[in-house]
Amino acid sequence: MIDKLKKWFESTRPAEPIELSQEVAVAALLTEVMLADGSDSAAEQLRMEQLLARLFGQTQGEVHDWLEQGRVQQQESASLYEFTSRLKTLPAGQRENILHALWLIAFTDGVLDPLEEAVIRQIADLLYIPHSRFIQLKHRAERQCL
C-alpha cells in the first residue's frame, strides 16, 4: 500500500517549470495589455505579430509559437513579475523598445483604456523605466497610432 501511495504522489507532482524565454515573456506582456480592456481584435493580433517580429528580428510567421506560448503563460500567471523578471536585466534601450511596443498595442484600437495604461505603468515600474521615459514613449506611440 505504501508503494502505491508513493507512486501516486510521484505521478501527481507538478511538471518542472518551463524556462520562460524573453520572447515568450514579451508576448505574454503584449497579450496582457491587449486583453486589459476586455477585448481583442484582429488588428491587435496582427500588430502583436509585427511588433514581436521587429523586436526580435524574426519573420511574422516565426512569432506564432511565441504568441501562443505567451497567451498560455499570461492566462496561467498570477502576476506580471514572472515576465518582467526575465526582461529587467536587458539594456535600457531594449526595455524601452518593449514598453513602446506595449503602448502601440494599447493605441491600436484607437482608444487608450485606463486599464491598459495601468498595466503598462506597472510593467514600466517593474522594468525600472523612469516615469519621464514612460510618458515620452506613450506620446511617441500615440503620435504613431492616432
PDB file of C-alpha atoms in Angstrom:
ATOM      1  CA  MET A   1       0.000   0.000   0.000  1.00  0.00           C
ATOM      2  CA  ILE A   2       2.828   2.399   0.817  1.00  0.00           C
ATOM      3  CA  ASP A   3       4.360   1.711  -2.590  1.00  0.00           C
ATOM      4  CA  LYS A   4       1.042   2.593  -4.240  1.00  0.00           C
ATOM      5  CA  LEU A   5       0.905   5.872  -2.308  1.00  0.00           C
ATOM      6  CA  LYS A   6       4.493   6.706  -3.305  1.00  0.00           C
ATOM      7  CA  LYS A   7       3.702   6.050  -6.955  1.00  0.00           C
ATOM      8  CA  TRP A   8       0.570   8.167  -6.748  1.00  0.00           C
ATOM      9  CA  PHE A   9       2.457  11.103  -5.171  1.00  0.00           C
ATOM     10  CA  GLU A  10       5.201  10.847  -7.773  1.00  0.00           C
ATOM     11  CA  SER A  11       2.679  10.857 -10.608  1.00  0.00           C
ATOM     12  CA  THR A  12       0.856  13.923  -9.233  1.00  0.00           C
ATOM     13  CA  ARG A  13       3.931  16.102  -8.865  1.00  0.00           C
ATOM     14  CA  PRO A  14       3.720  19.212 -10.957  1.00  0.00           C
ATOM     15  CA  ALA A  15       5.910  19.269 -14.025  1.00  0.00           C
ATOM     16  CA  GLU A  16       9.165  21.130 -13.792  1.00  0.00           C
ATOM     17  CA  PRO A  17       8.659  24.808 -14.590  1.00  0.00           C
ATOM     18  CA  ILE A  18       9.414  25.679 -18.182  1.00  0.00           C
ATOM     19  CA  GLU A  19      12.182  28.193 -18.684  1.00  0.00           C
ATOM     20  CA  LEU A  20      10.464  31.325 -19.898  1.00  0.00           C
ATOM     21  CA  SER A  21      12.236  32.888 -22.871  1.00  0.00           C
ATOM     22  CA  GLN A  22      12.436  36.637 -23.350  1.00  0.00           C
ATOM     23  CA  GLU A  23      10.339  36.338 -26.494  1.00  0.00           C
ATOM     24  CA  VAL A  24       7.542  34.491 -24.706  1.00  0.00           C
ATOM     25  CA  ALA A  25       7.722  36.920 -21.788  1.00  0.00           C
ATOM     26  CA  VAL A  26       7.238  39.860 -24.165  1.00  0.00           C
ATOM     27  CA  ALA A  27       4.413  38.010 -25.946  1.00  0.00           C
ATOM     28  CA  ALA A  28       2.706  37.468 -22.579  1.00  0.00           C
ATOM     29  CA  LEU A  29       3.046  41.166 -21.683  1.00  0.00           C
ATOM     30  CA  LEU A  30       1.668  42.222 -25.065  1.00  0.00           C
ATOM     31  CA  THR A  31      -1.252  39.845 -24.537  1.00  0.00           C
ATOM     32  CA  GLU A  32      -1.846  41.246 -21.051  1.00  0.00           C
ATOM     33  CA  VAL A  33      -2.096  44.790 -22.410  1.00  0.00           C
ATOM     34  CA  MET A  34      -4.252  43.707 -25.344  1.00  0.00           C
ATOM     35  CA  LEU A  35      -6.744  41.966 -23.051  1.00  0.00           C
ATOM     36  CA  ALA A  36      -6.738  44.630 -20.325  1.00  0.00           C
ATOM     37  CA  ASP A  37      -9.707  46.417 -21.908  1.00  0.00           C
ATOM     38  CA  GLY A  38     -11.686  43.170 -22.095  1.00  0.00           C
ATOM     39  CA  SER A  39     -11.429  42.652 -25.828  1.00  0.00           C
ATOM     40  CA  ASP A  40      -9.036  41.726 -28.563  1.00  0.00           C
ATOM     41  CA  SER A  41      -9.244  42.287 -32.271  1.00  0.00           C
ATOM     42  CA  ALA A  42      -7.675  41.014 -35.442  1.00  0.00           C
ATOM     43  CA  ALA A  43      -5.862  44.351 -35.767  1.00  0.00           C
ATOM     44  CA  GLU A  44      -4.321  43.925 -32.314  1.00  0.00           C
ATOM     45  CA  GLN A  45      -3.308  40.336 -33.090  1.00  0.00           C
ATOM     46  CA  LEU A  46      -1.632  41.454 -36.304  1.00  0.00           C
ATOM     47  CA  ARG A  47       0.095  44.330 -34.511  1.00  0.00           C
ATOM     48  CA  MET A  48       1.431  41.933 -31.871  1.00  0.00           C
ATOM     49  CA  GLU A  49       2.912  39.718 -34.585  1.00  0.00           C
ATOM     50  CA  GLN A  50       4.533  42.707 -36.265  1.00  0.00           C
ATOM     51  CA  LEU A  51       5.944  44.055 -33.003  1.00  0.00           C
ATOM     52  CA  LEU A  52       7.398  40.736 -31.875  1.00  0.00           C
ATOM     53  CA  ALA A  53       8.933  40.192 -35.303  1.00  0.00           C
ATOM     54  CA  ARG A  54      10.526  43.637 -35.187  1.00  0.00           C
ATOM     55  CA  LEU A  55      11.699  43.426 -31.562  1.00  0.00           C
ATOM     56  CA  PHE A  56      13.437  40.079 -32.080  1.00  0.00           C
ATOM     57  CA  GLY A  57      14.397  40.275 -35.746  1.00  0.00           C
ATOM     58  CA  GLN A  58      12.214  37.389 -36.871  1.00  0.00           C
ATOM     59  CA  THR A  59       9.587  36.998 -39.563  1.00  0.00           C
ATOM     60  CA  GLN A  60       5.949  37.265 -38.581  1.00  0.00           C
ATOM     61  CA  GLY A  61       5.467  33.591 -39.303  1.00  0.00           C
ATOM     62  CA  GLU A  62       8.093  32.643 -36.731  1.00  0.00           C
ATOM     63  CA  VAL A  63       6.430  34.526 -33.900  1.00  0.00           C
ATOM     64  CA  HIS A  64       3.209  32.465 -33.813  1.00  0.00           C
ATOM     65  CA  ASP A  65       4.678  29.970 -31.331  1.00  0.00           C
ATOM     66  CA  TRP A  66       5.786  32.797 -29.046  1.00  0.00           C
ATOM     67  CA  LEU A  67       2.309  34.321 -29.161  1.00  0.00           C
ATOM     68  CA  GLU A  68       0.623  31.014 -28.385  1.00  0.00           C
ATOM     69  CA  GLN A  69       3.015  30.287 -25.524  1.00  0.00           C
ATOM     70  CA  GLY A  70       2.706  33.874 -24.296  1.00  0.00           C
ATOM     71  CA  ARG A  71      -1.088  33.649 -24.192  1.00  0.00           C
ATOM     72  CA  VAL A  72      -0.939  30.395 -22.225  1.00  0.00           C
ATOM     73  CA  GLN A  73       1.611  31.867 -19.806  1.00  0.00           C
ATOM     74  CA  GLN A  74      -0.456  35.048 -19.430  1.00  0.00           C
ATOM     75  CA  GLN A  75      -3.601  33.053 -18.612  1.00  0.00           C
ATOM     76  CA  GLU A  76      -1.793  30.931 -16.010  1.00  0.00           C
ATOM     77  CA  SER A  77       0.146  33.773 -14.432  1.00  0.00           C
ATOM     78  CA  ALA A  78      -0.679  35.355 -11.113  1.00  0.00           C
ATOM     79  CA  SER A  79       1.412  38.475 -11.684  1.00  0.00           C
ATOM     80  CA  LEU A  80       3.424  40.442 -14.199  1.00  0.00           C
ATOM     81  CA  TYR A  81       6.602  39.920 -12.209  1.00  0.00           C
ATOM     82  CA  GLU A  82       7.365  36.489 -13.652  1.00  0.00           C
ATOM     83  CA  PHE A  83       7.533  38.074 -17.121  1.00  0.00           C
ATOM     84  CA  THR A  84       9.309  41.296 -16.242  1.00  0.00           C
ATOM     85  CA  SER A  85      11.898  39.470 -14.135  1.00  0.00           C
ATOM     86  CA  ARG A  86      13.130  37.862 -17.387  1.00  0.00           C
ATOM     87  CA  LEU A  87      13.452  41.280 -19.023  1.00  0.00           C
ATOM     88  CA  LYS A  88      14.666  43.697 -16.362  1.00  0.00           C
ATOM     89  CA  THR A  89      18.344  42.867 -16.972  1.00  0.00           C
ATOM     90  CA  LEU A  90      18.123  43.888 -20.632  1.00  0.00           C
ATOM     91  CA  PRO A  91      19.811  47.152 -21.613  1.00  0.00           C
ATOM     92  CA  ALA A  92      17.635  50.235 -21.043  1.00  0.00           C
ATOM     93  CA  GLY A  93      17.107  50.756 -24.770  1.00  0.00           C
ATOM     94  CA  GLN A  94      15.664  47.266 -25.234  1.00  0.00           C
ATOM     95  CA  ARG A  95      13.395  47.640 -22.204  1.00  0.00           C
ATOM     96  CA  GLU A  96      12.166  50.953 -23.609  1.00  0.00           C
ATOM     97  CA  ASN A  97      11.519  49.326 -27.004  1.00  0.00           C
ATOM     98  CA  ILE A  98       9.364  46.734 -25.244  1.00  0.00           C
ATOM     99  CA  LEU A  99       7.460  49.450 -23.384  1.00  0.00           C
ATOM    100  CA  HIS A 100       6.941  51.347 -26.642  1.00  0.00           C
ATOM    101  CA  ALA A 101       5.539  48.162 -28.198  1.00  0.00           C
ATOM    102  CA  LEU A 102       3.111  47.854 -25.288  1.00  0.00           C
ATOM    103  CA  TRP A 103       1.923  51.408 -25.891  1.00  0.00           C
ATOM    104  CA  LEU A 104       1.462  50.647 -29.587  1.00  0.00           C
ATOM    105  CA  ILE A 105      -0.775  47.688 -28.707  1.00  0.00           C
ATOM    106  CA  ALA A 106      -2.799  49.867 -26.354  1.00  0.00           C
ATOM    107  CA  PHE A 107      -3.364  52.508 -29.048  1.00  0.00           C
ATOM    108  CA  THR A 108      -4.089  50.027 -31.876  1.00  0.00           C
ATOM    109  CA  ASP A 109      -7.864  50.198 -31.428  1.00  0.00           C
ATOM    110  CA  GLY A 110      -7.799  54.000 -31.323  1.00  0.00           C
ATOM    111  CA  VAL A 111      -8.778  54.223 -27.649  1.00  0.00           C
ATOM    112  CA  LEU A 112      -6.483  54.094 -24.637  1.00  0.00           C
ATOM    113  CA  ASP A 113      -8.391  52.283 -21.914  1.00  0.00           C
ATOM    114  CA  PRO A 114      -7.424  53.246 -18.334  1.00  0.00           C
ATOM    115  CA  LEU A 115      -6.818  49.575 -17.539  1.00  0.00           C
ATOM    116  CA  GLU A 116      -4.343  49.290 -20.418  1.00  0.00           C
ATOM    117  CA  GLU A 117      -2.483  52.320 -19.113  1.00  0.00           C
ATOM    118  CA  ALA A 118      -2.453  50.895 -15.588  1.00  0.00           C
ATOM    119  CA  VAL A 119      -0.942  47.617 -16.794  1.00  0.00           C
ATOM    120  CA  ILE A 120       1.708  49.445 -18.811  1.00  0.00           C
ATOM    121  CA  ARG A 121       2.528  51.638 -15.806  1.00  0.00           C
ATOM    122  CA  GLN A 122       3.030  48.522 -13.670  1.00  0.00           C
ATOM    123  CA  ILE A 123       5.265  46.971 -16.293  1.00  0.00           C
ATOM    124  CA  ALA A 124       7.318  50.168 -16.609  1.00  0.00           C
ATOM    125  CA  ASP A 125       7.889  50.184 -12.853  1.00  0.00           C
ATOM    126  CA  LEU A 126       8.903  46.517 -12.852  1.00  0.00           C
ATOM    127  CA  LEU A 127      11.303  47.157 -15.757  1.00  0.00           C
ATOM    128  CA  TYR A 128      12.864  50.127 -13.947  1.00  0.00           C
ATOM    129  CA  ILE A 129      11.848  52.614 -16.616  1.00  0.00           C
ATOM    130  CA  PRO A 130      11.663  56.168 -15.253  1.00  0.00           C
ATOM    131  CA  HIS A 131       8.288  57.902 -15.340  1.00  0.00           C
ATOM    132  CA  SER A 132       9.597  60.596 -17.703  1.00  0.00           C
ATOM    133  CA  ARG A 133      10.507  57.931 -20.296  1.00  0.00           C
ATOM    134  CA  PHE A 134       7.158  56.196 -19.667  1.00  0.00           C
ATOM    135  CA  ILE A 135       5.384  59.433 -20.677  1.00  0.00           C
ATOM    136  CA  GLN A 136       7.693  60.121 -23.640  1.00  0.00           C
ATOM    137  CA  LEU A 137       7.143  56.624 -25.022  1.00  0.00           C
ATOM    138  CA  LYS A 138       3.402  56.989 -24.529  1.00  0.00           C
ATOM    139  CA  HIS A 139       3.316  60.225 -26.543  1.00  0.00           C
ATOM    140  CA  ARG A 140       5.520  58.763 -29.267  1.00  0.00           C
ATOM    141  CA  ALA A 141       3.232  55.742 -29.666  1.00  0.00           C
ATOM    142  CA  GLU A 142       0.153  57.933 -29.588  1.00  0.00           C
ATOM    143  CA  ARG A 143       1.519  60.090 -32.425  1.00  0.00           C
ATOM    144  CA  GLN A 144       2.299  56.953 -34.437  1.00  0.00           C
ATOM    145  CA  CYS A 145      -1.172  55.442 -33.995  1.00  0.00           C
ATOM    146  CA  LEU A 146      -3.627  58.304 -33.907  1.00  0.00           C
TER     147      LEU A 146
END
